[in-house]
Amino acid sequence: ALHTAVEICNHVADHSTYATDYGTFDIAVRASIAGGEITWGVWSAAPGSSATQSRAYTFGGPAIDTAVLGEDHAEAGEVVIANDGLALLHSTGSVTAETLAGGAQGYSRVTAVVSPETHPSHPTAGQTATAGRPGRFFPDAVLEQTVLGEFRHVFSLFINIARLPEPDERDGFMALFFDLLHQYGGYLCRIGLIGAMDPGGTFLLFWGAPTTHENDLERVLSFLLDLRARTAVDLSAGLTYAVVFAGFVGSDAREEYTCYGLSVNLAARLMAAAGPGDIWLDEETAGLAQTQFGVEFVDALPFKGVDGPQPVLSLIHI
């Protein structure tokens, strides 16, 4: 893990400037490592479900929480490591690190590493990492996708719930979630936590990619209203609409179909700021929705990574 983090940072540092048709961009990464317990789980729709996407997986646990907190203490190009992981590495003599002070107690900055033995990468070039069937973790529209990437108009939705259910809670929130997802035709990209301070679980979904419907606005808003009305689980949501990059990102060994754009980030910020039971919309989504759905103005609020205060509106009813 240490050498992986260092090599990633070094590679990006050596390729830090990218010239594109849309401008020249500087890119940097930072890394944080921690040791400890990891948990994982797989959720399934109710038995007999006809949904093409009826399973989802996630990872959690204190090791991830500690690593996420350490990320705030790393500058661009740096690797920090929690003390529990550092203690393991010290015994091998493979790392030199300096202790961080102040609010970064419990972490150290890596200053030097001993080059490891050369190990072949896995999988090797030319091999495919896919083994077996993907089951129902991905909709057919993703598995049959032939376009690697494109710009599309997409509704980006983040949902947070107060408590992530256990994988074997088949009759609860997740069964309803998958049923409604199938009914309204959305794409579940991932489930997880946004940072160690996320108290429950966060869902990222898209309407408009990989499949577009003429009534995607009605679909996503009806999904949200039905989900809120039919579950006792406290949820908050943020929804935006804009042109985004939609496609596969990653490598032959690991890739993901997802969407990138400022509106995706804004949807996450809206969700994080919304209270329990609130469904917050950006100005573009609210303008499209107000002829069919009830919306009301909340405020113009500042959000990290977005220029200037953004008008925020709340979805009330259909």
JSON list of C-alpha atoms in Angstrom, two decimals, residues 186-290:
[
{"chain": "A", "resi": 186, "resn": "GLY", "atom": "CA", "xyz": [-32.32, 5.26, -12.76]},
{"chain": "A", "resi": 187, "resn": "TYR", "atom": "CA", "xyz": [-28.71, 4.13, -12.56]},
{"chain": "A", "resi": 188, "resn": "LEU", "atom": "CA", "xyz": [-27.12, 3.45, -9.16]},
{"chain": "A", "resi": 189, "resn": "CYS", "atom": "CA", "xyz": [-23.42, 4.28, -9.50]},
{"chain": "A", "resi": 190, "resn": "ARG", "atom": "CA", "xyz": [-22.21, 3.59, -5.97]},
{"chain": "A", "resi": 191, "resn": "ILE", "atom": "CA", "xyz": [-23.01, 3.32, -2.27]},
{"chain": "A", "resi": 192, "resn": "GLY", "atom": "CA", "xyz": [-20.62, 4.43, 0.45]},
{"chain": "A", "resi": 193, "resn": "LEU", "atom": "CA", "xyz": [-19.61, 7.20, 2.80]},
{"chain": "A", "resi": 194, "resn": "ILE", "atom": "CA", "xyz": [-18.55, 10.71, 1.87]},
{"chain": "A", "resi": 195, "resn": "GLY", "atom": "CA", "xyz": [-15.70, 11.13, 4.31]},
{"chain": "A", "resi": 196, "resn": "ALA", "atom": "CA", "xyz": [-15.34, 9.79, 7.80]},
{"chain": "A", "resi": 197, "resn": "MET", "atom": "CA", "xyz": [-17.86, 12.30, 9.13]},
{"chain": "A", "resi": 198, "resn": "ASP", "atom": "CA", "xyz": [-20.72, 10.80, 7.10]},
{"chain": "A", "resi": 199, "resn": "PRO", "atom": "CA", "xyz": [-22.94, 9.34, 9.85]},
{"chain": "A", "resi": 200, "resn": "GLY", "atom": "CA", "xyz": [-24.91, 6.97, 7.64]},
{"chain": "A", "resi": 201, "resn": "GLY", "atom": "CA", "xyz": [-24.65, 6.06, 3.98]},
{"chain": "A", "resi": 202, "resn": "THR", "atom": "CA", "xyz": [-24.62, 7.95, 0.68]},
{"chain": "A", "resi": 203, "resn": "PHE", "atom": "CA", "xyz": [-26.03, 6.87, -2.69]},
{"chain": "A", "resi": 204, "resn": "LEU", "atom": "CA", "xyz": [-24.97, 8.35, -6.05]},
{"chain": "A", "resi": 205, "resn": "LEU", "atom": "CA", "xyz": [-27.48, 7.94, -8.89]},
{"chain": "A", "resi": 206, "resn": "PHE", "atom": "CA", "xyz": [-27.96, 9.30, -12.40]},
{"chain": "A", "resi": 207, "resn": "TRP", "atom": "CA", "xyz": [-30.88, 9.79, -14.77]},
{"chain": "A", "resi": 208, "resn": "GLY", "atom": "CA", "xyz": [-29.91, 10.52, -18.37]},
{"chain": "A", "resi": 209, "resn": "ALA", "atom": "CA", "xyz": [-26.89, 8.18, -18.39]},
{"chain": "A", "resi": 210, "resn": "PRO", "atom": "CA", "xyz": [-26.34, 5.50, -19.47]},
{"chain": "A", "resi": 211, "resn": "THR", "atom": "CA", "xyz": [-29.98, 5.58, -20.67]},
{"chain": "A", "resi": 212, "resn": "THR", "atom": "CA", "xyz": [-31.98, 8.69, -21.49]},
{"chain": "A", "resi": 213, "resn": "HIS", "atom": "CA", "xyz": [-35.77, 8.97, -21.33]},
{"chain": "A", "resi": 214, "resn": "GLU", "atom": "CA", "xyz": [-37.91, 11.89, -22.46]},
{"chain": "A", "resi": 215, "resn": "ASN", "atom": "CA", "xyz": [-39.40, 12.12, -18.96]},
{"chain": "A", "resi": 216, "resn": "ASP", "atom": "CA", "xyz": [-36.23, 11.72, -16.86]},
{"chain": "A", "resi": 217, "resn": "LEU", "atom": "CA", "xyz": [-37.19, 14.75, -14.75]},
{"chain": "A", "resi": 218, "resn": "GLU", "atom": "CA", "xyz": [-40.53, 13.19, -13.82]},
{"chain": "A", "resi": 219, "resn": "ARG", "atom": "CA", "xyz": [-38.82, 9.84, -13.17]},
{"chain": "A", "resi": 220, "resn": "VAL", "atom": "CA", "xyz": [-36.17, 11.11, -10.78]},
{"chain": "A", "resi": 221, "resn": "LEU", "atom": "CA", "xyz": [-38.50, 13.40, -8.83]},
{"chain": "A", "resi": 222, "resn": "SER", "atom": "CA", "xyz": [-41.18, 10.69, -8.54]},
{"chain": "A", "resi": 223, "resn": "PHE", "atom": "CA", "xyz": [-38.47, 8.26, -7.35]},
{"chain": "A", "resi": 224, "resn": "LEU", "atom": "CA", "xyz": [-37.48, 10.71, -4.62]},
{"chain": "A", "resi": 225, "resn": "LEU", "atom": "CA", "xyz": [-41.02, 11.47, -3.49]},
{"chain": "A", "resi": 226, "resn": "ASP", "atom": "CA", "xyz": [-42.01, 7.79, -3.44]},
{"chain": "A", "resi": 227, "resn": "LEU", "atom": "CA", "xyz": [-38.87, 6.83, -1.53]},
{"chain": "A", "resi": 228, "resn": "ARG", "atom": "CA", "xyz": [-39.41, 9.56, 1.04]},
{"chain": "A", "resi": 229, "resn": "ALA", "atom": "CA", "xyz": [-43.10, 8.72, 1.48]},
{"chain": "A", "resi": 230, "resn": "ARG", "atom": "CA", "xyz": [-42.72, 4.94, 1.74]},
{"chain": "A", "resi": 231, "resn": "THR", "atom": "CA", "xyz": [-39.80, 4.61, 4.17]},
{"chain": "A", "resi": 232, "resn": "ALA", "atom": "CA", "xyz": [-39.38, 5.55, 7.79]},
{"chain": "A", "resi": 233, "resn": "VAL", "atom": "CA", "xyz": [-35.65, 6.11, 7.20]},
{"chain": "A", "resi": 234, "resn": "ASP", "atom": "CA", "xyz": [-34.58, 9.75, 7.46]},
{"chain": "A", "resi": 235, "resn": "LEU", "atom": "CA", "xyz": [-33.07, 10.84, 4.16]},
{"chain": "A", "resi": 236, "resn": "SER", "atom": "CA", "xyz": [-31.74, 14.03, 2.62]},
{"chain": "A", "resi": 237, "resn": "ALA", "atom": "CA", "xyz": [-31.08, 14.57, -1.07]},
{"chain": "A", "resi": 238, "resn": "GLY", "atom": "CA", "xyz": [-29.46, 16.94, -3.55]},
{"chain": "A", "resi": 239, "resn": "LEU", "atom": "CA", "xyz": [-30.39, 16.99, -7.24]},
{"chain": "A", "resi": 240, "resn": "THR", "atom": "CA", "xyz": [-28.86, 18.95, -10.14]},
{"chain": "A", "resi": 241, "resn": "TYR", "atom": "CA", "xyz": [-29.16, 19.04, -13.92]},
{"chain": "A", "resi": 242, "resn": "ALA", "atom": "CA", "xyz": [-26.47, 19.94, -16.47]},
{"chain": "A", "resi": 243, "resn": "VAL", "atom": "CA", "xyz": [-24.25, 18.67, -19.25]},
{"chain": "A", "resi": 244, "resn": "VAL", "atom": "CA", "xyz": [-21.64, 16.30, -17.78]},
{"chain": "A", "resi": 245, "resn": "PHE", "atom": "CA", "xyz": [-19.04, 13.84, -19.03]},
{"chain": "A", "resi": 246, "resn": "ALA", "atom": "CA", "xyz": [-20.59, 10.37, -18.90]},
{"chain": "A", "resi": 247, "resn": "GLY", "atom": "CA", "xyz": [-18.57, 7.26, -19.54]},
{"chain": "A", "resi": 248, "resn": "PHE", "atom": "CA", "xyz": [-16.00, 4.76, -18.35]},
{"chain": "A", "resi": 249, "resn": "VAL", "atom": "CA", "xyz": [-13.07, 5.92, -16.26]},
{"chain": "A", "resi": 250, "resn": "GLY", "atom": "CA", "xyz": [-10.23, 3.76, -15.00]},
{"chain": "A", "resi": 251, "resn": "SER", "atom": "CA", "xyz": [-8.17, 1.02, -16.62]},
{"chain": "A", "resi": 252, "resn": "ASP", "atom": "CA", "xyz": [-8.43, -2.53, -17.91]},
{"chain": "A", "resi": 253, "resn": "ALA", "atom": "CA", "xyz": [-7.96, -3.77, -14.35]},
{"chain": "A", "resi": 254, "resn": "ARG", "atom": "CA", "xyz": [-10.63, -1.55, -12.77]},
{"chain": "A", "resi": 255, "resn": "GLU", "atom": "CA", "xyz": [-13.06, 0.85, -14.38]},
{"chain": "A", "resi": 256, "resn": "GLU", "atom": "CA", "xyz": [-16.37, 2.46, -13.55]},
{"chain": "A", "resi": 257, "resn": "TYR", "atom": "CA", "xyz": [-19.21, 3.99, -15.53]},
{"chain": "A", "resi": 258, "resn": "THR", "atom": "CA", "xyz": [-19.91, 7.36, -13.93]},
{"chain": "A", "resi": 259, "resn": "CYS", "atom": "CA", "xyz": [-20.41, 11.08, -14.59]},
{"chain": "A", "resi": 260, "resn": "TYR", "atom": "CA", "xyz": [-18.10, 14.02, -13.97]},
{"chain": "A", "resi": 261, "resn": "GLY", "atom": "CA", "xyz": [-18.91, 17.72, -13.85]},
{"chain": "A", "resi": 262, "resn": "LEU", "atom": "CA", "xyz": [-19.46, 20.68, -11.55]},
{"chain": "A", "resi": 263, "resn": "SER", "atom": "CA", "xyz": [-23.14, 19.79, -11.22]},
{"chain": "A", "resi": 264, "resn": "VAL", "atom": "CA", "xyz": [-22.25, 16.39, -9.73]},
{"chain": "A", "resi": 265, "resn": "ASN", "atom": "CA", "xyz": [-20.19, 18.13, -7.06]},
{"chain": "A", "resi": 266, "resn": "LEU", "atom": "CA", "xyz": [-22.99, 20.62, -6.40]},
{"chain": "A", "resi": 267, "resn": "ALA", "atom": "CA", "xyz": [-25.50, 17.77, -5.93]},
{"chain": "A", "resi": 268, "resn": "ALA", "atom": "CA", "xyz": [-23.27, 16.34, -3.20]},
{"chain": "A", "resi": 269, "resn": "ARG", "atom": "CA", "xyz": [-23.00, 19.76, -1.52]},
{"chain": "A", "resi": 270, "resn": "LEU", "atom": "CA", "xyz": [-26.78, 20.22, -1.62]},
{"chain": "A", "resi": 271, "resn": "MET", "atom": "CA", "xyz": [-27.33, 16.82, -0.03]},
{"chain": "A", "resi": 272, "resn": "ALA", "atom": "CA", "xyz": [-24.79, 17.52, 2.73]},
{"chain": "A", "resi": 273, "resn": "ALA", "atom": "CA", "xyz": [-26.45, 20.85, 3.57]},
{"chain": "A", "resi": 274, "resn": "ALA", "atom": "CA", "xyz": [-30.04, 19.59, 3.45]},
{"chain": "A", "resi": 275, "resn": "GLY", "atom": "CA", "xyz": [-31.79, 18.53, 6.64]},
{"chain": "A", "resi": 276, "resn": "PRO", "atom": "CA", "xyz": [-33.54, 15.19, 7.30]},
{"chain": "A", "resi": 277, "resn": "GLY", "atom": "CA", "xyz": [-36.46, 14.79, 4.90]},
{"chain": "A", "resi": 278, "resn": "ASP", "atom": "CA", "xyz": [-35.29, 17.63, 2.64]},
{"chain": "A", "resi": 279, "resn": "ILE", "atom": "CA", "xyz": [-34.88, 17.27, -1.12]},
{"chain": "A", "resi": 280, "resn": "TRP", "atom": "CA", "xyz": [-32.90, 20.24, -2.41]},
{"chain": "A", "resi": 281, "resn": "LEU", "atom": "CA", "xyz": [-32.70, 21.21, -6.08]},
{"chain": "A", "resi": 282, "resn": "ASP", "atom": "CA", "xyz": [-30.42, 23.52, -8.01]},
{"chain": "A", "resi": 283, "resn": "GLU", "atom": "CA", "xyz": [-31.93, 26.40, -9.98]},
{"chain": "A", "resi": 284, "resn": "GLU", "atom": "CA", "xyz": [-31.86, 24.54, -13.31]},
{"chain": "A", "resi": 285, "resn": "THR", "atom": "CA", "xyz": [-33.73, 21.49, -11.98]},
{"chain": "A", "resi": 286, "resn": "ALA", "atom": "CA", "xyz": [-36.25, 23.60, -10.09]},
{"chain": "A", "resi": 287, "resn": "GLY", "atom": "CA", "xyz": [-37.00, 25.67, -13.21]},
{"chain": "A", "resi": 288, "resn": "LEU", "atom": "CA", "xyz": [-37.83, 22.50, -15.13]},
{"chain": "A", "resi": 289, "resn": "ALA", "atom": "CA", "xyz": [-39.81, 20.98, -12.27]},
{"chain": "A", "resi": 290, "resn": "GLN", "atom": "CA", "xyz": [-42.03, 23.84, -11.18]}
]
